[in-house]
XYZ file of N, CA and C in Angstrom:
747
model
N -23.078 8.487 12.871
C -23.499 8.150 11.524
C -24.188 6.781 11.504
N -25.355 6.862 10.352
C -25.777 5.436 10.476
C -25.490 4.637 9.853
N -25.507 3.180 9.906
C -25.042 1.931 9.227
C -24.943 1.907 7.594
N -26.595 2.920 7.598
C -26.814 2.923 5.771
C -25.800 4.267 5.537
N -25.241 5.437 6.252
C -24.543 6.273 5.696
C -22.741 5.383 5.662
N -22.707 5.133 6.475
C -21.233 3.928 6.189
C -20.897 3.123 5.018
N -22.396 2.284 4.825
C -22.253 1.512 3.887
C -22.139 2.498 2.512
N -22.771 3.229 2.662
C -22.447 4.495 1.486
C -21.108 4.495 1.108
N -20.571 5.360 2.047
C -19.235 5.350 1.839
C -18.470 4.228 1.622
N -18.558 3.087 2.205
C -17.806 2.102 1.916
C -17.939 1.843 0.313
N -18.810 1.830 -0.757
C -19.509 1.511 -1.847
C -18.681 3.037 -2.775
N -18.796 4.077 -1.925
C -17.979 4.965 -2.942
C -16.404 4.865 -3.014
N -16.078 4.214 -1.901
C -14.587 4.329 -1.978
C -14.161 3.160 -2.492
N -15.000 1.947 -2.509
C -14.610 0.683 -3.463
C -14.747 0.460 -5.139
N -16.381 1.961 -5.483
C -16.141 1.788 -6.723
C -15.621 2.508 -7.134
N -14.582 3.958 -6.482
C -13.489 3.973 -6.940
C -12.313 3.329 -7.246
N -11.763 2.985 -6.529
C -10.631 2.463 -5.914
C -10.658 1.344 -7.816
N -11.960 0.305 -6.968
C -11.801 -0.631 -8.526
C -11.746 -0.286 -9.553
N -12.705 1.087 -9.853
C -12.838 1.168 -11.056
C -11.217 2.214 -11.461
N -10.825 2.633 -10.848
C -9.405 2.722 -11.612
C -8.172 1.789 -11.766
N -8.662 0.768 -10.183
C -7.580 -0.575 -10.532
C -8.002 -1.262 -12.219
N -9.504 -1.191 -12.223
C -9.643 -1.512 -13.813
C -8.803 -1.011 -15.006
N -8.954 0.324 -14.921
C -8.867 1.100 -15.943
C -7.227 1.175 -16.184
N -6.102 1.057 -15.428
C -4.585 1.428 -15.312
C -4.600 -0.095 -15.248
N -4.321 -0.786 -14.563
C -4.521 -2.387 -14.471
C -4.526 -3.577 -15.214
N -5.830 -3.471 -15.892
C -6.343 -4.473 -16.420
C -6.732 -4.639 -17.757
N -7.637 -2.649 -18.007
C -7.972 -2.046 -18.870
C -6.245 -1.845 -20.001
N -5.451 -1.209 -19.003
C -4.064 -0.358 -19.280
C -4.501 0.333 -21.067
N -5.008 1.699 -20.511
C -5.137 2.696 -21.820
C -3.618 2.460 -22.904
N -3.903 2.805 -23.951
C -2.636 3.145 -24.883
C -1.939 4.468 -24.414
N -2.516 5.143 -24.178
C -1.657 6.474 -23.442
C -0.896 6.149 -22.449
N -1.432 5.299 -21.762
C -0.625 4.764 -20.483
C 0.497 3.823 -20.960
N 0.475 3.148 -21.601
C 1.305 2.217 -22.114
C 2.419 3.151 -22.741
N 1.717 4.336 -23.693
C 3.221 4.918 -24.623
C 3.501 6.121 -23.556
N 3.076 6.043 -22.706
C 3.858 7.424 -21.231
C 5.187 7.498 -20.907
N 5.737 8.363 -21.579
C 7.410 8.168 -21.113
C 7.838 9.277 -20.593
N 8.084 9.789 -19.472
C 8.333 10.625 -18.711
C 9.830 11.405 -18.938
N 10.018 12.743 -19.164
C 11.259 12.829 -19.565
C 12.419 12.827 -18.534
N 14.139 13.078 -18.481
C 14.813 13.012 -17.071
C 14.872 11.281 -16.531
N 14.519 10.241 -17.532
C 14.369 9.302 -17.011
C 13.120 9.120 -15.373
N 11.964 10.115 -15.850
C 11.609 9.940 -14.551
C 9.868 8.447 -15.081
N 9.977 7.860 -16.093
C 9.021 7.332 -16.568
C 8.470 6.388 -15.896
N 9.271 5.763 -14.315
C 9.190 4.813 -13.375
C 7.804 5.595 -12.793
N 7.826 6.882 -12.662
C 6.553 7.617 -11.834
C 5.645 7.871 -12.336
N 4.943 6.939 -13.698
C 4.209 6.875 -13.706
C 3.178 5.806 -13.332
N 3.883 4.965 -13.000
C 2.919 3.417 -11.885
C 2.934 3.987 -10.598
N 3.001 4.977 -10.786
C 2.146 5.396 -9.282
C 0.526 4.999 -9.608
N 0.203 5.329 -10.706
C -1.299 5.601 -11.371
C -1.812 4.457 -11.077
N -1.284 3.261 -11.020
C -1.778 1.846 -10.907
C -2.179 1.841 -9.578
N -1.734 2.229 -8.311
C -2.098 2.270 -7.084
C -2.992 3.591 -6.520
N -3.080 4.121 -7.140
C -3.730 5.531 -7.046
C -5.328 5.034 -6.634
N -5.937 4.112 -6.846
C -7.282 3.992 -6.867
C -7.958 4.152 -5.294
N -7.668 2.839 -4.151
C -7.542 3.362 -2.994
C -7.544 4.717 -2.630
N -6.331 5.633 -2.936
C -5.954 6.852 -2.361
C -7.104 7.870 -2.662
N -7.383 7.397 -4.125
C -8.694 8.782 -4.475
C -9.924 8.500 -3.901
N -9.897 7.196 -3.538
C -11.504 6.729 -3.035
C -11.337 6.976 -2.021
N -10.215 7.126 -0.790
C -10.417 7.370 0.960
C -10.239 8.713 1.134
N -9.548 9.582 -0.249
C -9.891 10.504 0.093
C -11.072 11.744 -0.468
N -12.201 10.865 -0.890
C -13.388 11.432 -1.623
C -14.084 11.161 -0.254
N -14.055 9.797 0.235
C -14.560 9.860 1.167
C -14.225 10.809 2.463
N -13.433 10.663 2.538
C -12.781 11.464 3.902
C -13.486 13.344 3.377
N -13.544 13.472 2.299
C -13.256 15.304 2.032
C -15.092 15.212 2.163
N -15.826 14.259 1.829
C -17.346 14.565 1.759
C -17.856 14.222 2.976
N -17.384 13.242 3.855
C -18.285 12.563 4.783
C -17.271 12.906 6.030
N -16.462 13.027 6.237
C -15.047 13.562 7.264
C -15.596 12.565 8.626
N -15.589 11.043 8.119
C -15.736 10.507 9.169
C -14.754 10.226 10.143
N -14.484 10.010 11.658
C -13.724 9.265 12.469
C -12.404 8.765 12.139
N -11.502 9.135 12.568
C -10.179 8.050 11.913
C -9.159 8.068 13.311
N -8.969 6.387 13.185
C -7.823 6.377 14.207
C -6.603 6.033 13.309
N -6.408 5.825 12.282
C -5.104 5.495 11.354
C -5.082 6.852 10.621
N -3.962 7.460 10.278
C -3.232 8.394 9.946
C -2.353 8.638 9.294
N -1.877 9.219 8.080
C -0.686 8.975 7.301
C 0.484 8.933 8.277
N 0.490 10.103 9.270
C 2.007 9.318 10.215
C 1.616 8.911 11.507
N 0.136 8.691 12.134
C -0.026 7.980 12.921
C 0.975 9.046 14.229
N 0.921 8.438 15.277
C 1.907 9.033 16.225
C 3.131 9.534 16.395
N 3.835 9.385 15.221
C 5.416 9.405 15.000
C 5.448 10.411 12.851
N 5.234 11.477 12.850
C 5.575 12.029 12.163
C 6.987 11.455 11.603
N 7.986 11.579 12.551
C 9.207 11.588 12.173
C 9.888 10.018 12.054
N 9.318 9.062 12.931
C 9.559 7.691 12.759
C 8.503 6.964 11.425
N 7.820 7.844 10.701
C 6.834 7.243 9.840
C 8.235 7.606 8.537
N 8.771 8.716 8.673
C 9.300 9.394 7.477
C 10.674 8.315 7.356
N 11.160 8.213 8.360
C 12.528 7.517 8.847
C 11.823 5.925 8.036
N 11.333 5.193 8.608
C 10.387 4.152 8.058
C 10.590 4.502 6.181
N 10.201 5.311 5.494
C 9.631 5.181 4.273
C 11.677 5.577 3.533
N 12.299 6.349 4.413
C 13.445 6.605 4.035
C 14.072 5.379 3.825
N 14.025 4.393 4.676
C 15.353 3.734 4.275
C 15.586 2.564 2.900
N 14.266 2.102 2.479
C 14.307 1.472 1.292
C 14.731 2.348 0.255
N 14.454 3.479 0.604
C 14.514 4.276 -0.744
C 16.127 4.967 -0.544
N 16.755 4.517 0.328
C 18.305 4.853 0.510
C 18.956 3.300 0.219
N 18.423 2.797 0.754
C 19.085 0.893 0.532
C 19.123 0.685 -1.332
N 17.972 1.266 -1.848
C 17.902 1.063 -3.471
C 18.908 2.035 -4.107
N 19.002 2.987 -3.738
C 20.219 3.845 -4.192
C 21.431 3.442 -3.709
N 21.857 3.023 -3.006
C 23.063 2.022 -2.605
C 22.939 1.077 -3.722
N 22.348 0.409 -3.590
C 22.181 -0.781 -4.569
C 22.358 -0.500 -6.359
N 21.339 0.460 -6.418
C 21.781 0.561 -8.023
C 20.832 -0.471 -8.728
N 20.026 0.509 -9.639
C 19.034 -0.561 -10.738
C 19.494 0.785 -12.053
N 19.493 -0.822 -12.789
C 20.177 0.139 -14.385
C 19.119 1.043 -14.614
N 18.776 1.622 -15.722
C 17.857 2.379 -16.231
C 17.702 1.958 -17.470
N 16.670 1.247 -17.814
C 16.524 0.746 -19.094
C 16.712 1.501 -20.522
N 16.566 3.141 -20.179
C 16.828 4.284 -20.869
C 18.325 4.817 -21.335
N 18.789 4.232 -19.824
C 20.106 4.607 -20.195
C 20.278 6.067 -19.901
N 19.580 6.989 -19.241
C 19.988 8.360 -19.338
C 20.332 8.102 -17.480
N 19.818 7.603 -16.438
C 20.168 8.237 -15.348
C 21.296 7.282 -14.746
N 22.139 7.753 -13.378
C 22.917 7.040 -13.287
C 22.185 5.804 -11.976
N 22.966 4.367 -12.149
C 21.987 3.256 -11.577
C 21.346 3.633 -10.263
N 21.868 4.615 -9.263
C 22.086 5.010 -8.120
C 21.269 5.835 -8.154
N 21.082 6.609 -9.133
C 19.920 7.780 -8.677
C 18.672 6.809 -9.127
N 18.541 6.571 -10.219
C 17.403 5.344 -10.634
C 16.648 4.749 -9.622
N 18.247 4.107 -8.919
C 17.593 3.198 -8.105
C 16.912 4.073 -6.938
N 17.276 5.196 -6.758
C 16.207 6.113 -5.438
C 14.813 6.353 -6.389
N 15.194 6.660 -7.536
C 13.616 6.938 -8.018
C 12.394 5.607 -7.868
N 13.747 4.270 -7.774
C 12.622 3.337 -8.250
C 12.310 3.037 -6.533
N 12.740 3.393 -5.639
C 12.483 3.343 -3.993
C 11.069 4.126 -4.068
N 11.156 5.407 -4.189
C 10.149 6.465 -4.268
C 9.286 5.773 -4.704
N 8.973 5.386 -5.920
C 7.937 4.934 -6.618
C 7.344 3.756 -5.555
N 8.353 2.618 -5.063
C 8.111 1.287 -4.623
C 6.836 1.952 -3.347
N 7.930 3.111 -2.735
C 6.798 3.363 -1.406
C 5.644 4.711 -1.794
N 5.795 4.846 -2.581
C 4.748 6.203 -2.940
C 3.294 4.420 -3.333
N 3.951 3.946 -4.141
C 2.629 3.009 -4.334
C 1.846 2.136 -3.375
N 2.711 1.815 -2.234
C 2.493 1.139 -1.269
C 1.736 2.030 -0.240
N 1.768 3.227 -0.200
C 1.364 4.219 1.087
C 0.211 4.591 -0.150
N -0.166 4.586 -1.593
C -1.170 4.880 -1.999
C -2.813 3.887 -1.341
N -1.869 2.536 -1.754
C -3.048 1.316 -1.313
C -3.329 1.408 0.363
N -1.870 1.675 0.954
C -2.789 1.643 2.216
C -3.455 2.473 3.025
N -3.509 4.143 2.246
C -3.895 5.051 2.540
C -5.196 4.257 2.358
N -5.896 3.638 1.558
C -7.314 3.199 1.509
C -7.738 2.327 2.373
N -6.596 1.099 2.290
C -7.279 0.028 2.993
C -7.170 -0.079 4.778
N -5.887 0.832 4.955
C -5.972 0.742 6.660
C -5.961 2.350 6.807
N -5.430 3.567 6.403
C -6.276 4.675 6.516
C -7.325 4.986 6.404
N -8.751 4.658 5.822
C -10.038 5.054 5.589
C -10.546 3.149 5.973
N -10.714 2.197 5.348
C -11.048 1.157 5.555
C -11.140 0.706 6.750
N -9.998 0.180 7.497
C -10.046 -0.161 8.336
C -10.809 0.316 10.030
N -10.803 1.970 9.621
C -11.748 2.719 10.588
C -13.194 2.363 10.456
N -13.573 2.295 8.978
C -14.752 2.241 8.774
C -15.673 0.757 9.316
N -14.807 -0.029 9.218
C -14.778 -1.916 9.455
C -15.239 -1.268 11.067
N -14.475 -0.818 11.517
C -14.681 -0.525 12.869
C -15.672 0.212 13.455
N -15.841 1.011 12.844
C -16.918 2.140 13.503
C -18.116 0.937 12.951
N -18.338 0.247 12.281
C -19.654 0.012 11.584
C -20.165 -1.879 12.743
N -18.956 -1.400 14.001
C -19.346 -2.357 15.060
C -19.131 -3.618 14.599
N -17.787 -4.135 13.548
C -17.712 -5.266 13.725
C -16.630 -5.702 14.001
N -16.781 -6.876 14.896
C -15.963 -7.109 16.448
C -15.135 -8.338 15.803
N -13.961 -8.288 16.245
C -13.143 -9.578 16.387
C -12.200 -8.781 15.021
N -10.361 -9.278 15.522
C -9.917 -8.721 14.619
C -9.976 -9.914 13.138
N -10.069 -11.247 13.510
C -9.910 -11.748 12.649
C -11.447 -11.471 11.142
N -12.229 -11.266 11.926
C -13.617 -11.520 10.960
C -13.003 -9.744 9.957
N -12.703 -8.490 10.699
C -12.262 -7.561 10.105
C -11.456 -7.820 8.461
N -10.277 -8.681 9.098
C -9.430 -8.698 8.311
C -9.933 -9.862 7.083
N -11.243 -10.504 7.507
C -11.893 -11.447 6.491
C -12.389 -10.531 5.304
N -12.868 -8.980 5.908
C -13.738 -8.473 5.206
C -13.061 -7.830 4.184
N -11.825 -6.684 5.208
C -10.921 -5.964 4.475
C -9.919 -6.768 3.057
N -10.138 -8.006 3.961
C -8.977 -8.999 2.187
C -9.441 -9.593 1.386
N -11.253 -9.581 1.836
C -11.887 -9.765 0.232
C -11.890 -8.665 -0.025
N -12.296 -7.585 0.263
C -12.503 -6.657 -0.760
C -11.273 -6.080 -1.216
N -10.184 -6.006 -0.561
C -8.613 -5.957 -1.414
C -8.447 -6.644 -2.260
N -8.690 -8.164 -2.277
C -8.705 -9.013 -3.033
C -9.662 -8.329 -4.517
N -10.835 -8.300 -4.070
C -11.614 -7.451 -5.203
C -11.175 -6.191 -6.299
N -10.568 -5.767 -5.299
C -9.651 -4.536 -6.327
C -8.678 -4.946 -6.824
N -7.976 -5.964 -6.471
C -6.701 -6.848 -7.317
C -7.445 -7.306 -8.891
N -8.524 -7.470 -9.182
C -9.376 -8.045 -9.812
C -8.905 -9.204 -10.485
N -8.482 -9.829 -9.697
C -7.896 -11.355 -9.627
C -8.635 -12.223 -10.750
N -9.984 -12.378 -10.176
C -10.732 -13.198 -10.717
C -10.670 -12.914 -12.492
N -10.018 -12.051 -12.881
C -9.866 -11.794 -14.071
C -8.554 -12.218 -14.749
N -7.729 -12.714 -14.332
C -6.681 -13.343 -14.477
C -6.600 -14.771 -14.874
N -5.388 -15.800 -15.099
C -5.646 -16.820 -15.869
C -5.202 -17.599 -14.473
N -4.826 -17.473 -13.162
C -4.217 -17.754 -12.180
C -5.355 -18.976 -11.877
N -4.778 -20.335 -11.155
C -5.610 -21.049 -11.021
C -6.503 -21.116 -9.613
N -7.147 -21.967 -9.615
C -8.466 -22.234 -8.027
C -7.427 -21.996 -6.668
N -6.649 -23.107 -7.214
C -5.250 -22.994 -5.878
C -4.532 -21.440 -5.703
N -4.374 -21.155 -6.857
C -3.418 -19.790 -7.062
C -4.031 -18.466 -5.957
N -5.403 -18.219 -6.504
C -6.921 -17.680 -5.755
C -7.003 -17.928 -4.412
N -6.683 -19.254 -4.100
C -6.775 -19.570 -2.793
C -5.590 -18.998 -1.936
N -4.376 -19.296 -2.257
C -3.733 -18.976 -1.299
C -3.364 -17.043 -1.686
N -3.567 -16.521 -2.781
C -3.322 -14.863 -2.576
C -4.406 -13.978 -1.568
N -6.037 -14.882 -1.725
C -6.878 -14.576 -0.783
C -6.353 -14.792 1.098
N -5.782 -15.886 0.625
C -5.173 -16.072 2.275
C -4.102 -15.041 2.354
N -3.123 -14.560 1.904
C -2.520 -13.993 2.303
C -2.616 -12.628 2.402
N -3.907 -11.942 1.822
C -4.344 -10.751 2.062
C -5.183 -10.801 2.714
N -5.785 -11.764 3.684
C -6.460 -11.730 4.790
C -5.338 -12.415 5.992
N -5.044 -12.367 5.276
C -3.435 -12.591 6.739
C -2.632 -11.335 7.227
N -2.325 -10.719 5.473
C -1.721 -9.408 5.831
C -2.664 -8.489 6.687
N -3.633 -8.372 6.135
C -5.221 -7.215 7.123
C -4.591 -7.382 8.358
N -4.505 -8.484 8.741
C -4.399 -9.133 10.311
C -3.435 -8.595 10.812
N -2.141 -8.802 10.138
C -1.048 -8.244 10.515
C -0.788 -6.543 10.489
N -1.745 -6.384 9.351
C -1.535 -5.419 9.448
C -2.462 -3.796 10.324
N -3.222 -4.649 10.535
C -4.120 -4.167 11.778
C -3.413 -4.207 13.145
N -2.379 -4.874 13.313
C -1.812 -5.387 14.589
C -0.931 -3.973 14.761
N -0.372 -3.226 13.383
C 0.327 -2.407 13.818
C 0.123 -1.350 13.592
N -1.093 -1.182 13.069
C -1.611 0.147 13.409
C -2.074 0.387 14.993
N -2.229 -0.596 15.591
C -2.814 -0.568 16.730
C -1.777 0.407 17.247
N -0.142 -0.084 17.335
C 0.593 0.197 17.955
C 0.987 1.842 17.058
N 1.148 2.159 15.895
C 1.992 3.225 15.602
C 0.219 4.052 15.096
N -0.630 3.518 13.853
C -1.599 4.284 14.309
C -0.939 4.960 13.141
N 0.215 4.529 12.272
C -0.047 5.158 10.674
C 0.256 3.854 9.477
N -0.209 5.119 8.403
C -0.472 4.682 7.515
C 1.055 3.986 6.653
N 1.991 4.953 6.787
C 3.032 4.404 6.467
C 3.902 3.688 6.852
N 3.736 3.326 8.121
C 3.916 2.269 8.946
C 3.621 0.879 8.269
N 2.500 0.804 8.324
C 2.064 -0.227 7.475
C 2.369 -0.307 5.887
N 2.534 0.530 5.214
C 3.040 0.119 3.440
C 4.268 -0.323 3.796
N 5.008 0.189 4.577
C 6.783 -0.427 5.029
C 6.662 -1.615 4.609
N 5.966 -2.056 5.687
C 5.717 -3.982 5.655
C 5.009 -4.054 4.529
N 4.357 -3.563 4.081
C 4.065 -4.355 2.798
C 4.670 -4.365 1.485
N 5.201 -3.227 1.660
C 6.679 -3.066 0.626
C 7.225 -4.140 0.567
N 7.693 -5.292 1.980
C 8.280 -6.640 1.887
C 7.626 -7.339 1.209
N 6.334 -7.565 1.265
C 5.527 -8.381 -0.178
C 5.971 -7.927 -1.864
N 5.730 -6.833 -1.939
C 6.163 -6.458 -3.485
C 7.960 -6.861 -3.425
N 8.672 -6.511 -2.643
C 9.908 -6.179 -2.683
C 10.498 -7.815 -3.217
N 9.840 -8.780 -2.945
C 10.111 -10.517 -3.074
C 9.449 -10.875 -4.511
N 8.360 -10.124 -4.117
C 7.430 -10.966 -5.828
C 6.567 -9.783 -6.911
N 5.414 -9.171 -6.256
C 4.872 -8.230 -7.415
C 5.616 -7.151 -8.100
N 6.828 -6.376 -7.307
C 6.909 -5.360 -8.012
C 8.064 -5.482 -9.252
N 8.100 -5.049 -10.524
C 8.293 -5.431 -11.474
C 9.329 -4.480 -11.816
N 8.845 -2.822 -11.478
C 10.057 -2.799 -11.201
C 11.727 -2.867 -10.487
N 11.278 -3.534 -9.415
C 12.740 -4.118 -8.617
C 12.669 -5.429 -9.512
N 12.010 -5.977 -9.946
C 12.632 -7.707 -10.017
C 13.287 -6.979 -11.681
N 12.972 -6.566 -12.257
C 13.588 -6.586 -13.683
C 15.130 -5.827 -13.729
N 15.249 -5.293 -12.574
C 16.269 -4.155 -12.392
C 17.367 -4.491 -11.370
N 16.677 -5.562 -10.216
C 17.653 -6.093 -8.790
C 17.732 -7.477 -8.789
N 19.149 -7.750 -8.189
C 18.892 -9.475 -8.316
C 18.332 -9.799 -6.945
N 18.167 -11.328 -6.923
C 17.467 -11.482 -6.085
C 18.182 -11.935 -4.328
N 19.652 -11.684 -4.939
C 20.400 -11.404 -3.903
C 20.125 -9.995 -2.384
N 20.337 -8.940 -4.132
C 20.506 -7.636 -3.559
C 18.607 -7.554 -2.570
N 17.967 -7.966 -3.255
C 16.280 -8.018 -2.604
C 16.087 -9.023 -1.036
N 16.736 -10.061 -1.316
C 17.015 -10.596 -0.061
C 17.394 -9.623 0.863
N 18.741 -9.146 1.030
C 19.248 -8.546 1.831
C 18.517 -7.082 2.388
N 18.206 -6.216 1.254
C 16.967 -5.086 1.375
C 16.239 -5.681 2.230
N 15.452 -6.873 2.092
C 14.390 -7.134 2.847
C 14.830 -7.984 4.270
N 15.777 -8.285 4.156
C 16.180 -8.205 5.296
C 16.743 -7.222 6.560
N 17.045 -6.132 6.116
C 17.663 -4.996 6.754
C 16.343 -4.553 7.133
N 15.329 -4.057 6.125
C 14.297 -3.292 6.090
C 13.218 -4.155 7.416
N 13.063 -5.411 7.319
C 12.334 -6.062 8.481
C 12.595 -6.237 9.678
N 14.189 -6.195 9.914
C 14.618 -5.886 11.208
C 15.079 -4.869 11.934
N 15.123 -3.835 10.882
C 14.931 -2.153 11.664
C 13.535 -2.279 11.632
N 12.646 -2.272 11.030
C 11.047 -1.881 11.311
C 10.531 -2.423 12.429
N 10.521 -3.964 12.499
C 10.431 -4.421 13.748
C 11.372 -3.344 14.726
N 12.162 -2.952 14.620
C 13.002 -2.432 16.129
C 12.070 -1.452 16.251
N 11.680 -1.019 14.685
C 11.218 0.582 15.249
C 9.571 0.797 15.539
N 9.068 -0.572 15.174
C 7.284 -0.670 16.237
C 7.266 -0.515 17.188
N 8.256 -1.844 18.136
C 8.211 -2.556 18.890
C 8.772 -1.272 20.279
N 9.418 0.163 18.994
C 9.968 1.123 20.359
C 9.284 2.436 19.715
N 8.173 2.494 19.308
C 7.871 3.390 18.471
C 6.878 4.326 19.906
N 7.325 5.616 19.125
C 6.976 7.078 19.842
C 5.771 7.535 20.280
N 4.948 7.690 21.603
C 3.363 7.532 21.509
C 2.884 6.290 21.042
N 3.281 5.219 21.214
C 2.653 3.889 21.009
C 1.059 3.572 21.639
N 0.730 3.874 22.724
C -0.184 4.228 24.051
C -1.031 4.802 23.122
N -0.938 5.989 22.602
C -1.601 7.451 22.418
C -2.271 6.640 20.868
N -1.472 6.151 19.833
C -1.848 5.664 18.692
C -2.497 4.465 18.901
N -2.785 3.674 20.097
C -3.443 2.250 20.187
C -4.776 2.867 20.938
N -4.997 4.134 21.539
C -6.049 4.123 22.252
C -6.811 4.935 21.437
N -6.082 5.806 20.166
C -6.702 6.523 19.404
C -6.842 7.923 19.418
């Protein structure tokens, strides 16, 4: 494929991706706002907020079926699933009330796991499932300049710049989503999925963005989650299944 058919795609899957981070986000419809899901299941609907990525890599992927070395389970089907299981068993241990009051804290708290990693494997289905191949195939070298490219334009779909956050504020969330790229390129190398990588980034929301753990968990019970959760994951890269097979592609 050529440079101008890449850049294509890159341009369709970003003005997706943004234009629904707009619209759920930033925009947030009144329908979206009065959405109440019955069964207490109303947590599943912020899936919709991360959804943008997912529809753009996979418009791209269903029209243009380019190249991919990242994969929803990458080399390890069963160590990707094990991976996405255990937050969402650690939160049901734990227990988050239900602001509704209809479910019990324990089941809640698995729904609000589900949700945490259904949103996290949405964004990175885009940015290191479809993205990060594309960075690559389109011949540009060095992992760091990659991860320059991939965390502005993450950054871009955050639509930051629309926020009241200050010069400093900007500065360091840009650094740290061109830090994460980095890192998180490091382990696709090795496992070569997609959910591999939301794991770890689940530890970012799990401390600060996600709103629903902070309104629902203290910051005890989140410590410790994120502590369990970072030192099984690390165990389970560092011994993960076809490692070889997912780094060579």
């Amino acid at each position: 494929m050529s440079q101008r058919t890449a850049l294509l795609r890159l341009v369709l899957f970003l003005g997706i991706a943004v234009a629904l981070s707009w619209y759920f986000r930033v925009h947030v419809p009144a329908w979206f706002k009065a959405l109440e899901l019955p069964l207490g299941l109303t947590p599943l609907k912020y899936l919709l907020e991360g959804i943008g990525p997912l529809l753009g890599a996979l418009a791209v992927l269903m029209l243009f079926h380019p190249p991919r070395r990242v994969t929803l389970f990458g080399s390890s089907r069963k160590w990707s699933l094990l991976m996405a299981a255990l937050p969402v068993g650690l939160f049901a241990v734990v227990g988050i009330e239900d602001p509704e009051a209809v479910l019990d804290p324990h089941l809640h708290g698995a729904i609000i796991g589900v949700v945490s990693v259904g949103y996290v494997v949405f964004e990175e289905f885009g940015w290191r499932g479809y993205l990060l191949d594309e960075v690559r195939g389109m011949g540009v070298g060095g992992i760091w300049v990659r991860a320059l490219i991939i965390g502005v334009l993450w950054y871009a779909w955050h639509l930051t710049p629309l926020s009241a956050a200050t010069i400093g504020e900007h500065a360091v969330f840009l650094g740290m989503l061109i830090f994460g790229s980095w890192g998180f390129e490091r382990i696709t190398d090795t496992t070569g999925s997609v959910i591999s990588v939301a794991c770890f980034h689940l530890l970012g929301s799990l401390l600060s963005t996600n709103a629903l753990i902070q309104d629902g968990m203290s910051g005890t019970s989140r410590m410790v989650i994120f502590g369990i959760c970072l030192i099984a994951w690390i165990a389970m890269v560092s011994r993960w299944p076809g490692r070889e097979r997912a780094a060579n592609g």
